[in-house]
Amino acid sequence: MKKIHVRYFALFRDQVGRDEETIETEASDPAGLYAELQARHDLGLGADRLKVAVNDEFTSWDRSLSDGDRIVFIPPVAGG
Amino acid sequence: MKKIHVRYFALFRDQVGRDEETIETEASDPAGLYAELQARHDLGLGADRLKVAVNDEFTSWDRSLSDGDRIVFIPPVAGG
Amino acid sequence: MIEFGLTREPIDTEQWRRRMFDLTCGGYAAFEGWVRDHNEGQEVLRLEYEVYETLALSEGNKILAEAIERFGVTGAACVHRHGELRLGDVAVWVGVSAAHRDEAFKACRYVIDEVKIRLPIWKKEHYVAGDSGWVNCERCAAHGHAHETDRPRQPETAGV
Amino acid sequence: MIEFGLTREPIDTEQWRRRMFDLTCGGYAAFEGWVRDHNEGQEVLRLEYEVYETLALSEGNKILAEAIERFGVTGAACVHRHGELRLGDVAVWVGVSAAHRDEAFKACRYVIDEVKIRLPIWKKEHYVAGDSGWVNCERCAAHGHAHETDRPRQPETAGV
């Protein structure tokens, strides 16, 4: 088990009802972790609609996660 | 014979040595008048490099000229 | 000059512009995104931008560096506002200085296009009708991604 | 807002910009031509613009009306300075406001491109080396129109 710090923005913050949480997980990568969170929080968006950042950098869905990593699942953006 | 008021700008003003002049001419159109002025003032540019305006509007080289018309031969421009 | 900024305060576009001056440059192109009073048939009252700051700063600077490298421009800068915005507020400003105008226009367009697609920033619109929504997200989910499939890139939304 | 101006005074770009505000608009694109310190290998000291005012005003307004009609933008404005200009001065400013950014960029580009080709205004550059020249005219005549044949449209010159 590792601890992963998750931050939520925008739609996800509204759906989860908080800014962040620390998760204990067996998930080895962001894809696995998102599947867990999607089920737990009833998140509407499929991973194909998202990007993911680990430790403040965009990353791939299959990179390995380490204990203490900080992760953000990024819903479709709307700047400008 | 008709009197035509000619204004000179930029390169033409420098070459002719004045801002404007009134010409008595038999020329029936701007093309004919430009040929006269080109010879008289040794203007370097061919009419194909110019535009022409009569009474403050762009016009064609073969429009007919009337007594009292104001004409400007417009060397290549360089705004911006 | 290359600088990407995020601010909660009104954007002082004139101050940003002045910093772009360069005697080697003959052209300057700028773009501003303004909060407009309607979006997809809804009357907009105000809006909120929420930003993932650390990543937005690094991504914003990356976009500017790409613009300079791709188009050979001299300077490129951008600032995006977040927090609460009202109608008519400047949400984003982009400025580019270059020797010639062609590069300036292309680089300016590149920056705003990439900012809209890549910057981790979200917009919640509050409507005159009383409800509100995260632009793209809820609406796309609710409408079975109609917006995404209708248009190849990001749907146009209030603010540009 | 549609307005074309000519002025001998420094262009107050901020004042012109403010007049473009419109709550129905989400995008604003602007362009400025600056007097730069070199042109075609010559160091430029200062320059003069001479304008045929009556025709420039009517042609400038025509260009703006075309931009609005072609691209469906909300506002389009342009001001060109003439007389004596120094390095770093703004020679021309263009501003366009529109519902969306694509039209704003296209219309802004259209205006400056047409202004450079169609406006009866001429530029004389004074060089550090001591001589001076009407941009395009004398040089093109002397070089057998080399600039015209090398490049399909107007050669790029100082000021953009």
Short mmCIF file of C-alpha atoms in Angstrom, two decimals:
data_model
loop_
_atom_site.label_atom_id
_atom_site.label_comp_id
_atom_site.label_asym_id
_atom_site.label_seq_id
_atom_site.Cartn_x
_atom_site.Cartn_y
_atom_site.Cartn_z
CA MET A 1 0.00 0.00 0.00
CA LYS A 2 1.18 3.50 -0.77
CA LYS A 3 -0.17 6.90 0.14
CA ILE A 4 -1.04 9.22 -2.73
CA HIS A 5 -2.09 12.85 -2.30
CA VAL A 6 -4.94 13.77 -4.64
CA ARG A 7 -6.02 17.35 -5.41
CA TYR A 8 -9.39 18.12 -6.98
CA PHE A 9 -10.20 21.10 -9.20
CA ALA A 10 -13.35 22.55 -10.69
CA LEU A 11 -15.96 19.92 -11.52
CA PHE A 12 -14.13 17.24 -9.53
CA ARG A 13 -13.88 19.45 -6.45
CA ASP A 14 -17.63 20.00 -6.64
CA GLN A 15 -18.35 16.29 -7.13
CA VAL A 16 -15.99 15.02 -4.44
CA GLY A 17 -16.88 17.84 -2.08
CA ARG A 18 -13.31 18.62 -1.09
CA ASP A 19 -10.07 20.12 -2.40
CA GLU A 20 -7.84 17.19 -1.68
CA GLU A 21 -7.51 13.88 0.05
CA THR A 22 -4.84 11.31 0.79
CA ILE A 23 -5.60 7.85 -0.55
CA GLU A 24 -4.13 4.51 0.44
CA THR A 25 -4.06 2.45 -2.68
CA GLU A 26 -2.67 -0.64 -4.38
CA ALA A 27 -3.01 1.05 -7.76
CA SER A 28 0.28 0.94 -9.64
CA ASP A 29 -0.44 3.80 -12.05
CA PRO A 30 -2.74 6.81 -12.55
CA ALA A 31 -5.14 4.75 -14.69
CA GLY A 32 -5.69 2.29 -11.85
CA LEU A 33 -6.05 5.04 -9.28
CA TYR A 34 -8.57 6.95 -11.39
CA ALA A 35 -10.71 3.82 -11.78
CA GLU A 36 -10.79 3.50 -7.97
CA LEU A 37 -11.69 7.15 -7.43
CA GLN A 38 -14.24 7.18 -10.23
CA ALA A 39 -16.11 4.37 -8.51
CA ARG A 40 -15.73 5.80 -5.00
CA HIS A 41 -16.85 9.35 -5.86
CA ASP A 42 -19.12 8.63 -8.79
CA LEU A 43 -17.04 10.82 -11.08
CA GLY A 44 -18.82 11.24 -14.39
CA LEU A 45 -15.94 11.69 -16.76
CA GLY A 46 -14.09 8.83 -18.43
CA ALA A 47 -10.30 8.87 -18.28
CA ASP A 48 -10.23 9.48 -22.03
CA ARG A 49 -11.58 12.99 -21.33
CA LEU A 50 -8.85 13.78 -18.80
CA LYS A 51 -5.17 14.52 -18.51
CA VAL A 52 -3.16 13.59 -15.47
CA ALA A 53 -0.31 15.31 -13.64
CA VAL A 54 1.99 13.76 -11.05
CA ASN A 55 4.14 16.02 -8.88
CA ASP A 56 3.07 19.05 -10.92
CA GLU A 57 4.01 17.64 -14.32
CA PHE A 58 1.81 16.18 -17.03
CA THR A 59 2.47 12.48 -17.26
CA SER A 60 1.22 9.30 -18.89
CA TRP A 61 -1.55 7.09 -17.51
CA ASP A 62 0.78 4.12 -17.11
CA ARG A 63 3.69 5.70 -15.29
CA SER A 64 4.32 3.98 -11.96
CA LEU A 65 3.17 5.67 -8.78
CA SER A 66 5.37 5.96 -5.71
CA ASP A 67 4.50 6.47 -2.08
CA GLY A 68 3.99 10.18 -1.40
CA ASP A 69 3.27 11.18 -5.00
CA ARG A 70 0.94 14.11 -5.56
CA ILE A 71 -1.59 13.57 -8.33
CA VAL A 72 -4.17 15.71 -10.13
CA PHE A 73 -6.74 14.44 -12.60
CA ILE A 74 -7.41 17.28 -15.00
CA PRO A 75 -10.93 17.65 -16.41
CA PRO A 76 -11.36 19.42 -19.76
CA VAL A 77 -9.93 22.91 -19.43
CA ALA A 78 -11.46 26.22 -20.49
CA GLY A 79 -8.98 29.05 -20.34
CA GLY A 80 -9.01 32.29 -22.31
CA MET B 1 -7.05 73.15 -73.58
CA LYS B 2 -8.07 72.48 -69.99
CA LYS B 3 -6.49 73.37 -66.68
CA ILE B 4 -5.65 70.46 -64.38
CA HIS B 5 -4.38 70.87 -60.81
CA VAL B 6 -1.61 68.37 -60.02
CA ARG B 7 -0.37 67.59 -56.50
CA TYR B 8 2.96 65.87 -55.89
CA PHE B 9 3.83 63.66 -52.94
CA ALA B 10 6.99 62.00 -51.65
CA LEU B 11 9.40 61.03 -54.42
CA PHE B 12 7.51 63.07 -57.01
CA ARG B 13 7.55 66.18 -54.83
CA ASP B 14 11.31 65.82 -54.49
CA GLN B 15 11.79 65.26 -58.23
CA VAL B 16 9.50 68.05 -59.39
CA GLY B 17 10.68 70.42 -56.68
CA ARG B 18 7.22 71.60 -55.71
CA ASP B 19 3.99 70.44 -54.00
CA GLU B 20 1.61 71.24 -56.80
CA GLU B 21 1.20 72.95 -60.12
CA THR B 22 -1.57 73.80 -62.55
CA ILE B 23 -1.06 72.42 -66.03
CA GLU B 24 -2.69 73.46 -69.30
CA THR B 25 -3.01 70.31 -71.32
CA GLU B 26 -4.65 68.67 -74.31
CA ALA B 27 -4.38 65.27 -72.59
CA SER B 28 -7.76 63.55 -72.52
CA ASP B 29 -7.01 61.14 -69.66
CA PRO B 30 -4.58 60.55 -66.76
CA ALA B 31 -2.39 58.28 -68.91
CA GLY B 32 -1.84 61.07 -71.44
CA LEU B 33 -1.21 63.65 -68.75
CA TYR B 34 1.29 61.42 -66.95
CA ALA B 35 3.24 60.91 -70.20
CA GLU B 36 3.50 64.69 -70.55
CA LEU B 37 4.62 65.22 -66.96
CA GLN B 38 7.02 62.30 -67.06
CA ALA B 39 8.83 63.91 -70.01
CA ARG B 40 8.71 67.43 -68.59
CA HIS B 41 9.97 66.55 -65.08
CA ASP B 42 12.05 63.48 -65.90
CA LEU B 43 9.97 61.32 -63.54
CA GLY B 44 11.62 57.94 -63.22
CA LEU B 45 8.63 55.71 -62.56
CA GLY B 46 6.54 54.12 -65.30
CA ALA B 47 2.78 54.47 -65.06
CA ASP B 48 2.56 50.71 -64.39
CA ARG B 49 4.11 51.39 -60.96
CA LEU B 50 1.58 54.06 -60.05
CA LYS B 51 -2.02 54.54 -59.13
CA VAL B 52 -3.93 57.68 -59.97
CA ALA B 53 -6.59 59.67 -58.13
CA VAL B 54 -8.83 62.33 -59.59
CA ASN B 55 -10.75 64.63 -57.25
CA ASP B 56 -9.62 62.56 -54.24
CA GLU B 57 -10.81 59.20 -55.56
CA PHE B 58 -8.83 56.38 -57.10
CA THR B 59 -9.69 56.15 -60.76
CA SER B 60 -8.70 54.43 -64.00
CA TRP B 61 -6.00 55.66 -66.37
CA ASP B 62 -8.46 56.14 -69.20
CA ARG B 63 -11.19 58.13 -67.51
CA SER B 64 -11.74 61.46 -69.23
CA LEU B 65 -10.33 64.61 -67.62
CA SER B 66 -12.37 67.79 -67.26
CA ASP B 67 -11.29 71.37 -66.85
CA GLY B 68 -10.54 72.06 -63.18
CA ASP B 69 -9.95 68.42 -62.16
CA ARG B 70 -7.48 67.78 -59.34
CA ILE B 71 -5.14 64.86 -60.00
CA VAL B 72 -2.54 62.96 -57.96
CA PHE B 73 -0.17 60.36 -59.36
CA ILE B 74 0.54 57.96 -56.53
CA PRO B 75 4.00 56.38 -56.33
CA PRO B 76 4.36 53.01 -54.55
CA VAL B 77 3.14 53.44 -51.01
CA ALA B 78 4.79 52.33 -47.76
CA GLY B 79 2.48 52.62 -44.78
CA GLY B 80 2.61 50.68 -41.56
CA MET C 1 11.06 39.38 -22.91
CA ILE C 2 9.37 36.09 -22.15
CA GLU C 3 6.99 35.89 -19.22
CA PHE C 4 3.89 34.02 -18.25
CA GLY C 5 1.81 35.26 -15.35
CA LEU C 6 -1.26 34.39 -13.31
CA THR C 7 -3.08 37.00 -11.27
CA ARG C 8 -6.24 37.50 -9.24
CA GLU C 9 -6.08 41.27 -9.83
CA PRO C 10 -7.34 43.10 -12.94
CA ILE C 11 -4.78 42.71 -15.73
CA ASP C 12 -2.91 45.94 -16.43
CA THR C 13 -2.59 45.35 -20.17
CA GLU C 14 -0.82 48.66 -20.73
CA GLN C 15 1.90 47.77 -18.26
CA TRP C 16 2.43 44.40 -19.90
CA ARG C 17 2.47 46.02 -23.33
CA ARG C 18 5.12 48.55 -22.35
CA ARG C 19 7.45 45.76 -21.31
CA MET C 20 7.35 44.35 -24.86
CA PHE C 21 9.04 47.40 -26.44
CA ASP C 22 12.18 46.58 -28.35
CA LEU C 23 13.92 48.80 -30.90
CA THR C 24 14.74 45.83 -33.11
CA CYS C 25 11.02 45.06 -33.52
CA GLY C 26 8.79 46.48 -36.25
CA GLY C 27 5.63 44.65 -35.30
CA TYR C 28 3.61 43.95 -32.16
CA ALA C 29 0.49 41.78 -32.04
CA ALA C 30 -1.74 41.43 -29.00
CA PHE C 31 -4.81 39.48 -28.05
CA GLU C 32 -7.23 39.90 -25.16
CA GLY C 33 -9.98 37.59 -24.06
CA TRP C 34 -12.86 39.53 -22.54
CA VAL C 35 -15.72 38.26 -20.39
CA ARG C 36 -18.72 38.68 -22.60
CA ASP C 37 -22.37 38.85 -21.67
CA HIS C 38 -23.56 35.63 -23.28
CA ASN C 39 -22.44 32.13 -24.10
CA GLU C 40 -24.32 29.50 -26.07
CA GLY C 41 -27.61 31.29 -25.68
CA GLN C 42 -27.28 31.93 -21.93
CA GLU C 43 -26.93 35.41 -20.47
CA VAL C 44 -23.80 35.48 -18.36
CA LEU C 45 -23.67 37.46 -15.13
CA ARG C 46 -20.12 36.81 -13.94
CA LEU C 47 -17.65 33.99 -13.92
CA GLU C 48 -14.95 32.32 -11.92
CA TYR C 49 -11.67 30.87 -13.12
CA GLU C 50 -9.99 28.23 -11.02
CA VAL C 51 -6.38 27.38 -11.78
CA TYR C 52 -3.87 24.67 -10.92
CA GLU C 53 -1.14 27.25 -10.42
CA THR C 54 2.13 25.34 -10.41
CA LEU C 55 1.31 23.38 -13.54
CA ALA C 56 -0.29 26.38 -15.28
CA LEU C 57 2.87 28.43 -14.76
CA SER C 58 5.17 25.77 -16.16
CA GLU C 59 2.83 24.98 -19.06
CA GLY C 60 2.33 28.67 -19.84
CA ASN C 61 6.06 29.30 -19.97
CA LYS C 62 6.47 26.24 -22.17
CA ILE C 63 3.89 27.58 -24.64
CA LEU C 64 5.72 30.93 -24.83
CA ALA C 65 9.07 29.24 -25.40
CA GLU C 66 7.51 27.17 -28.19
CA ALA C 67 6.09 30.32 -29.82
CA ILE C 68 9.51 31.99 -29.79
CA GLU C 69 11.23 28.94 -31.21
CA ARG C 70 8.64 28.12 -33.88
CA PHE C 71 8.09 31.61 -35.21
CA GLY C 72 11.37 33.33 -34.43
CA VAL C 73 9.72 36.21 -32.61
CA THR C 74 11.63 38.44 -30.21
CA GLY C 75 9.27 38.63 -27.24
CA ALA C 76 6.21 36.73 -26.09
CA ALA C 77 4.22 37.21 -22.91
CA CYS C 78 0.89 36.13 -21.49
CA VAL C 79 -1.07 36.68 -18.31
CA HIS C 80 -4.25 34.89 -17.27
CA ARG C 81 -6.54 36.16 -14.56
CA HIS C 82 -8.35 33.86 -12.13
CA GLY C 83 -10.83 34.17 -9.29
CA GLU C 84 -14.04 36.14 -9.77
CA LEU C 85 -14.46 38.10 -13.00
CA ARG C 86 -17.19 40.43 -14.15
CA LEU C 87 -18.53 41.29 -17.58
CA GLY C 88 -16.01 43.25 -19.63
CA ASP C 89 -13.01 42.13 -17.56
CA VAL C 90 -9.88 41.03 -19.36
CA ALA C 91 -9.51 37.30 -18.68
CA VAL C 92 -6.32 36.78 -20.65
CA TRP C 93 -3.77 38.96 -22.45
CA VAL C 94 -1.15 37.85 -24.98
CA GLY C 95 1.53 40.09 -26.50
CA VAL C 96 4.19 39.31 -29.09
CA SER C 97 6.91 41.54 -30.55
CA ALA C 98 8.85 40.63 -33.68
CA ALA C 99 10.88 42.06 -36.53
CA HIS C 100 7.97 41.54 -38.94
CA ARG C 101 4.23 41.35 -38.59
CA ASP C 102 3.69 37.90 -40.04
CA GLU C 103 5.55 36.14 -37.23
CA ALA C 104 3.98 38.41 -34.63
CA PHE C 105 0.45 37.46 -35.70
CA LYS C 106 1.21 33.76 -36.01
CA ALA C 107 2.96 33.52 -32.66
CA CYS C 108 0.20 35.49 -30.89
CA ARG C 109 -2.43 33.20 -32.33
CA TYR C 110 -0.40 30.14 -31.40
CA VAL C 111 -0.12 31.26 -27.77
CA ILE C 112 -3.82 31.90 -27.24
CA ASP C 113 -4.82 28.68 -29.05
CA GLU C 114 -2.47 26.59 -26.92
CA VAL C 115 -3.42 28.41 -23.72
CA LYS C 116 -7.05 27.52 -24.30
CA ILE C 117 -6.27 23.88 -24.92
CA ARG C 118 -3.41 23.15 -22.53
CA LEU C 119 -3.53 25.46 -19.53
CA PRO C 120 -5.01 23.77 -16.45
CA ILE C 121 -7.61 26.43 -15.78
CA TRP C 122 -11.37 26.03 -15.51
CA LYS C 123 -14.21 28.46 -15.97
CA LYS C 124 -17.51 28.44 -14.12
CA GLU C 125 -20.18 30.66 -15.60
CA HIS C 126 -22.96 32.16 -13.50
CA TYR C 127 -26.05 32.89 -15.55
CA VAL C 128 -28.69 35.56 -15.28
CA ALA C 129 -31.21 32.68 -15.16
CA GLY C 130 -29.74 31.72 -11.78
CA ASP C 131 -27.84 28.51 -12.46
CA SER C 132 -24.16 28.04 -13.16
CA GLY C 133 -21.87 25.56 -14.84
CA TRP C 134 -18.29 24.56 -15.44
CA VAL C 135 -17.74 25.34 -19.06
CA ASN C 136 -17.20 22.20 -21.13
CA CYS C 137 -17.31 19.69 -18.34
CA GLU C 138 -20.84 19.37 -17.02
CA ARG C 139 -22.36 20.49 -20.22
CA CYS C 140 -20.38 18.05 -22.34
CA ALA C 141 -21.08 15.20 -19.94
CA ALA C 142 -24.78 16.03 -19.85
CA HIS C 143 -25.06 16.32 -23.62
CA GLY C 144 -23.13 13.16 -24.39
CA HIS C 145 -20.09 15.16 -25.47
CA ALA C 146 -22.06 16.91 -28.18
CA HIS C 147 -19.72 19.87 -28.02
CA GLU C 148 -16.66 17.75 -28.46
CA THR C 149 -17.92 15.86 -31.44
CA ASP C 150 -19.46 18.87 -33.19
CA ARG C 151 -16.22 20.76 -33.19
CA PRO C 152 -12.77 19.33 -33.69
CA ARG C 153 -10.98 21.30 -30.97
CA GLN C 154 -12.13 23.04 -27.80
CA PRO C 155 -15.61 24.58 -28.14
CA GLU C 156 -15.62 28.37 -28.20
CA THR C 157 -16.82 29.67 -24.89
CA ALA C 158 -17.42 32.97 -23.14
CA GLY C 159 -14.23 34.88 -22.68
CA VAL C 160 -13.35 34.35 -26.31
CA MET D 1 -17.06 51.23 -33.36
CA ILE D 2 -15.50 51.85 -36.75
CA GLU D 3 -13.01 54.65 -37.11
CA PHE D 4 -9.96 55.43 -39.16
CA GLY D 5 -7.67 58.24 -38.07
CA LEU D 6 -4.55 60.10 -39.14
CA THR D 7 -2.48 62.08 -36.65
CA ARG D 8 0.79 63.95 -36.35
CA GLU D 9 0.81 63.40 -32.57
CA PRO D 10 2.01 60.25 -30.77
CA ILE D 11 -0.71 57.58 -31.00
CA ASP D 12 -2.43 57.01 -27.67
CA THR D 13 -2.98 53.29 -28.18
CA GLU D 14 -4.60 52.86 -24.77
CA GLN D 15 -7.22 55.48 -25.55
CA TRP D 16 -8.03 53.84 -28.88
CA ARG D 17 -8.16 50.42 -27.21
CA ARG D 18 -10.62 51.56 -24.56
CA ARG D 19 -13.03 52.70 -27.23
CA MET D 20 -13.19 49.13 -28.58
CA PHE D 21 -14.80 47.67 -25.44
CA ASP D 22 -18.07 45.94 -26.07
CA LEU D 23 -19.83 43.50 -23.75
CA THR D 24 -20.91 41.30 -26.64
CA CYS D 25 -17.27 40.69 -27.59
CA GLY D 26 -15.12 37.88 -26.25
CA GLY D 27 -12.01 38.63 -28.25
CA TYR D 28 -9.87 41.64 -29.09
CA ALA D 29 -6.87 41.57 -31.43
CA ALA D 30 -4.51 44.48 -31.93
CA PHE D 31 -1.50 45.24 -34.04
CA GLU D 32 1.08 48.01 -33.80
CA GLY D 33 3.77 48.95 -36.29
CA TRP D 34 6.83 50.33 -34.50
CA VAL D 35 9.72 52.31 -35.96
CA ARG D 36 12.64 49.95 -35.68
CA ASP D 37 16.31 50.71 -35.74
CA HIS D 38 17.23 49.01 -39.00
CA ASN D 39 15.88 48.21 -42.45
CA GLU D 40 17.49 46.14 -45.16
CA GLY D 41 20.91 46.37 -43.56
CA GLN D 42 20.81 50.12 -42.92
CA GLU D 43 20.74 51.63 -39.43
CA VAL D 44 17.72 53.89 -39.21
CA LEU D 45 17.88 57.16 -37.25
CA ARG D 46 14.38 58.53 -37.72
CA LEU D 47 11.74 58.65 -40.41
CA GLU D 48 9.04 60.76 -41.96
CA TYR D 49 5.64 59.75 -43.23
CA GLU D 50 3.92 61.90 -45.80
CA VAL D 51 0.23 61.31 -46.44
CA TYR D 52 -2.38 62.28 -48.99
CA GLU D 53 -4.93 62.93 -46.29
CA THR D 54 -8.30 63.09 -48.02
CA LEU D 55 -7.75 59.91 -49.98
CA ALA D 56 -6.07 58.12 -47.05
CA LEU D 57 -9.08 58.79 -44.84
CA SER D 58 -11.60 57.51 -47.36
CA GLU D 59 -9.45 54.48 -48.25
CA GLY D 60 -8.78 53.71 -44.57
CA ASN D 61 -12.48 53.78 -43.74
CA LYS D 62 -13.17 51.56 -46.73
CA ILE D 63 -10.65 48.99 -45.51
CA LEU D 64 -12.29 48.92 -42.06
CA ALA D 65 -15.76 48.53 -43.57
CA GLU D 66 -14.47 45.63 -45.68
CA ALA D 67 -12.97 43.96 -42.60
CA ILE D 68 -16.28 44.19 -40.75
CA GLU D 69 -18.23 42.85 -43.70
CA ARG D 70 -15.85 40.02 -44.61
CA PHE D 71 -15.16 38.71 -41.12
CA GLY D 72 -18.31 39.69 -39.25
CA VAL D 73 -16.41 41.45 -36.49
CA THR D 74 -18.06 43.96 -34.20
CA GLY D 75 -15.55 46.80 -34.15
CA ALA D 76 -12.53 47.77 -36.24
CA ALA D 77 -10.35 50.83 -35.90
CA CYS D 78 -7.02 52.05 -37.18
CA VAL D 79 -4.87 55.14 -36.77
CA HIS D 80 -1.74 56.00 -38.74
CA ARG D 81 0.75 58.60 -37.64
CA HIS D 82 2.54 60.92 -40.07
CA GLY D 83 5.18 63.62 -39.92
CA GLU D 84 8.46 63.01 -38.12
CA LEU D 85 8.84 59.77 -36.15
CA ARG D 86 11.63 58.49 -33.97
CA LEU D 87 12.84 55.00 -33.11
CA GLY D 88 10.31 53.12 -31.01
CA ASP D 89 7.39 55.33 -31.99
CA VAL D 90 4.11 53.69 -32.90
CA ALA D 91 3.57 54.34 -36.62
CA VAL D 92 0.25 52.53 -36.93
CA TRP D 93 -2.27 50.89 -34.60
CA VAL D 94 -5.09 48.49 -35.53
CA GLY D 95 -7.71 47.14 -33.13
CA VAL D 96 -10.54 44.68 -33.74
CA SER D 97 -13.21 43.40 -31.34
CA ALA D 98 -15.35 40.36 -32.12
CA ALA D 99 -17.46 37.65 -30.55
CA HIS D 100 -14.70 35.08 -31.20
CA ARG D 101 -10.97 35.24 -31.61
CA ASP D 102 -10.68 33.71 -35.06
CA GLU D 103 -12.49 36.60 -36.75
CA ALA D 104 -10.67 39.13 -34.59
CA PHE D 105 -7.25 37.86 -35.71
CA LYS D 106 -8.23 37.56 -39.36
CA ALA D 107 -9.80 41.01 -39.54
CA CYS D 108 -6.87 42.64 -37.73
CA ARG D 109 -4.44 41.02 -40.16
CA TYR D 110 -6.58 42.06 -43.11
CA VAL D 111 -6.62 45.69 -42.02
CA ILE D 112 -2.85 46.04 -41.60
CA ASP D 113 -2.14 44.15 -44.83
CA GLU D 114 -4.48 46.37 -46.81
CA VAL D 115 -3.27 49.53 -45.11
CA LYS D 116 0.28 48.76 -46.17
CA ILE D 117 -0.73 48.15 -49.78
CA ARG D 118 -3.51 50.67 -50.36
CA LEU D 119 -3.11 53.68 -48.11
CA PRO D 120 -1.57 56.67 -49.93
CA ILE D 121 1.21 57.23 -47.41
CA TRP D 122 4.95 57.31 -48.00
CA LYS D 123 7.90 56.75 -45.74
CA LYS D 124 11.30 58.42 -45.96
CA GLU D 125 14.00 56.82 -43.87
CA HIS D 126 16.96 58.78 -42.54
CA TYR D 127 19.98 56.56 -41.96
CA VAL D 128 22.79 56.73 -39.45
CA ALA D 129 25.12 56.67 -42.47
CA GLY D 130 23.78 60.11 -43.41
CA ASP D 131 21.66 59.53 -46.49
CA SER D 132 17.93 59.01 -46.74
CA GLY D 133 15.42 57.43 -49.08
CA TRP D 134 11.77 57.02 -49.88
CA VAL D 135 11.08 53.44 -49.01
CA ASN D 136 10.26 51.33 -52.08
CA CYS D 137 10.32 54.10 -54.64
CA GLU D 138 13.88 55.21 -55.23
CA ARG D 139 15.31 51.92 -54.16
CA CYS D 140 13.07 49.87 -56.41
CA ALA D 141 13.66 52.19 -59.35
CA ALA D 142 17.42 52.05 -58.80
CA HIS D 143 17.48 48.27 -58.46
CA GLY D 144 15.29 47.58 -61.45
CA HIS D 145 12.33 46.62 -59.24
CA ALA D 146 14.27 43.84 -57.59
CA HIS D 147 12.13 44.15 -54.46
CA GLU D 148 8.93 43.89 -56.39
CA THR D 149 9.91 40.78 -58.30
CA ASP D 150 11.52 39.01 -55.36
CA ARG D 151 8.43 39.27 -53.24
CA PRO D 152 4.88 38.93 -54.45
CA ARG D 153 3.38 41.78 -52.42
CA GLN D 154 4.80 44.88 -50.77
CA PRO D 155 8.39 44.42 -49.49
CA GLU D 156 8.65 44.41 -45.71
CA THR D 157 10.06 47.70 -44.53
CA ALA D 158 10.94 49.44 -41.27
CA GLY D 159 7.85 50.06 -39.24
CA VAL D 160 6.82 46.46 -39.69
#
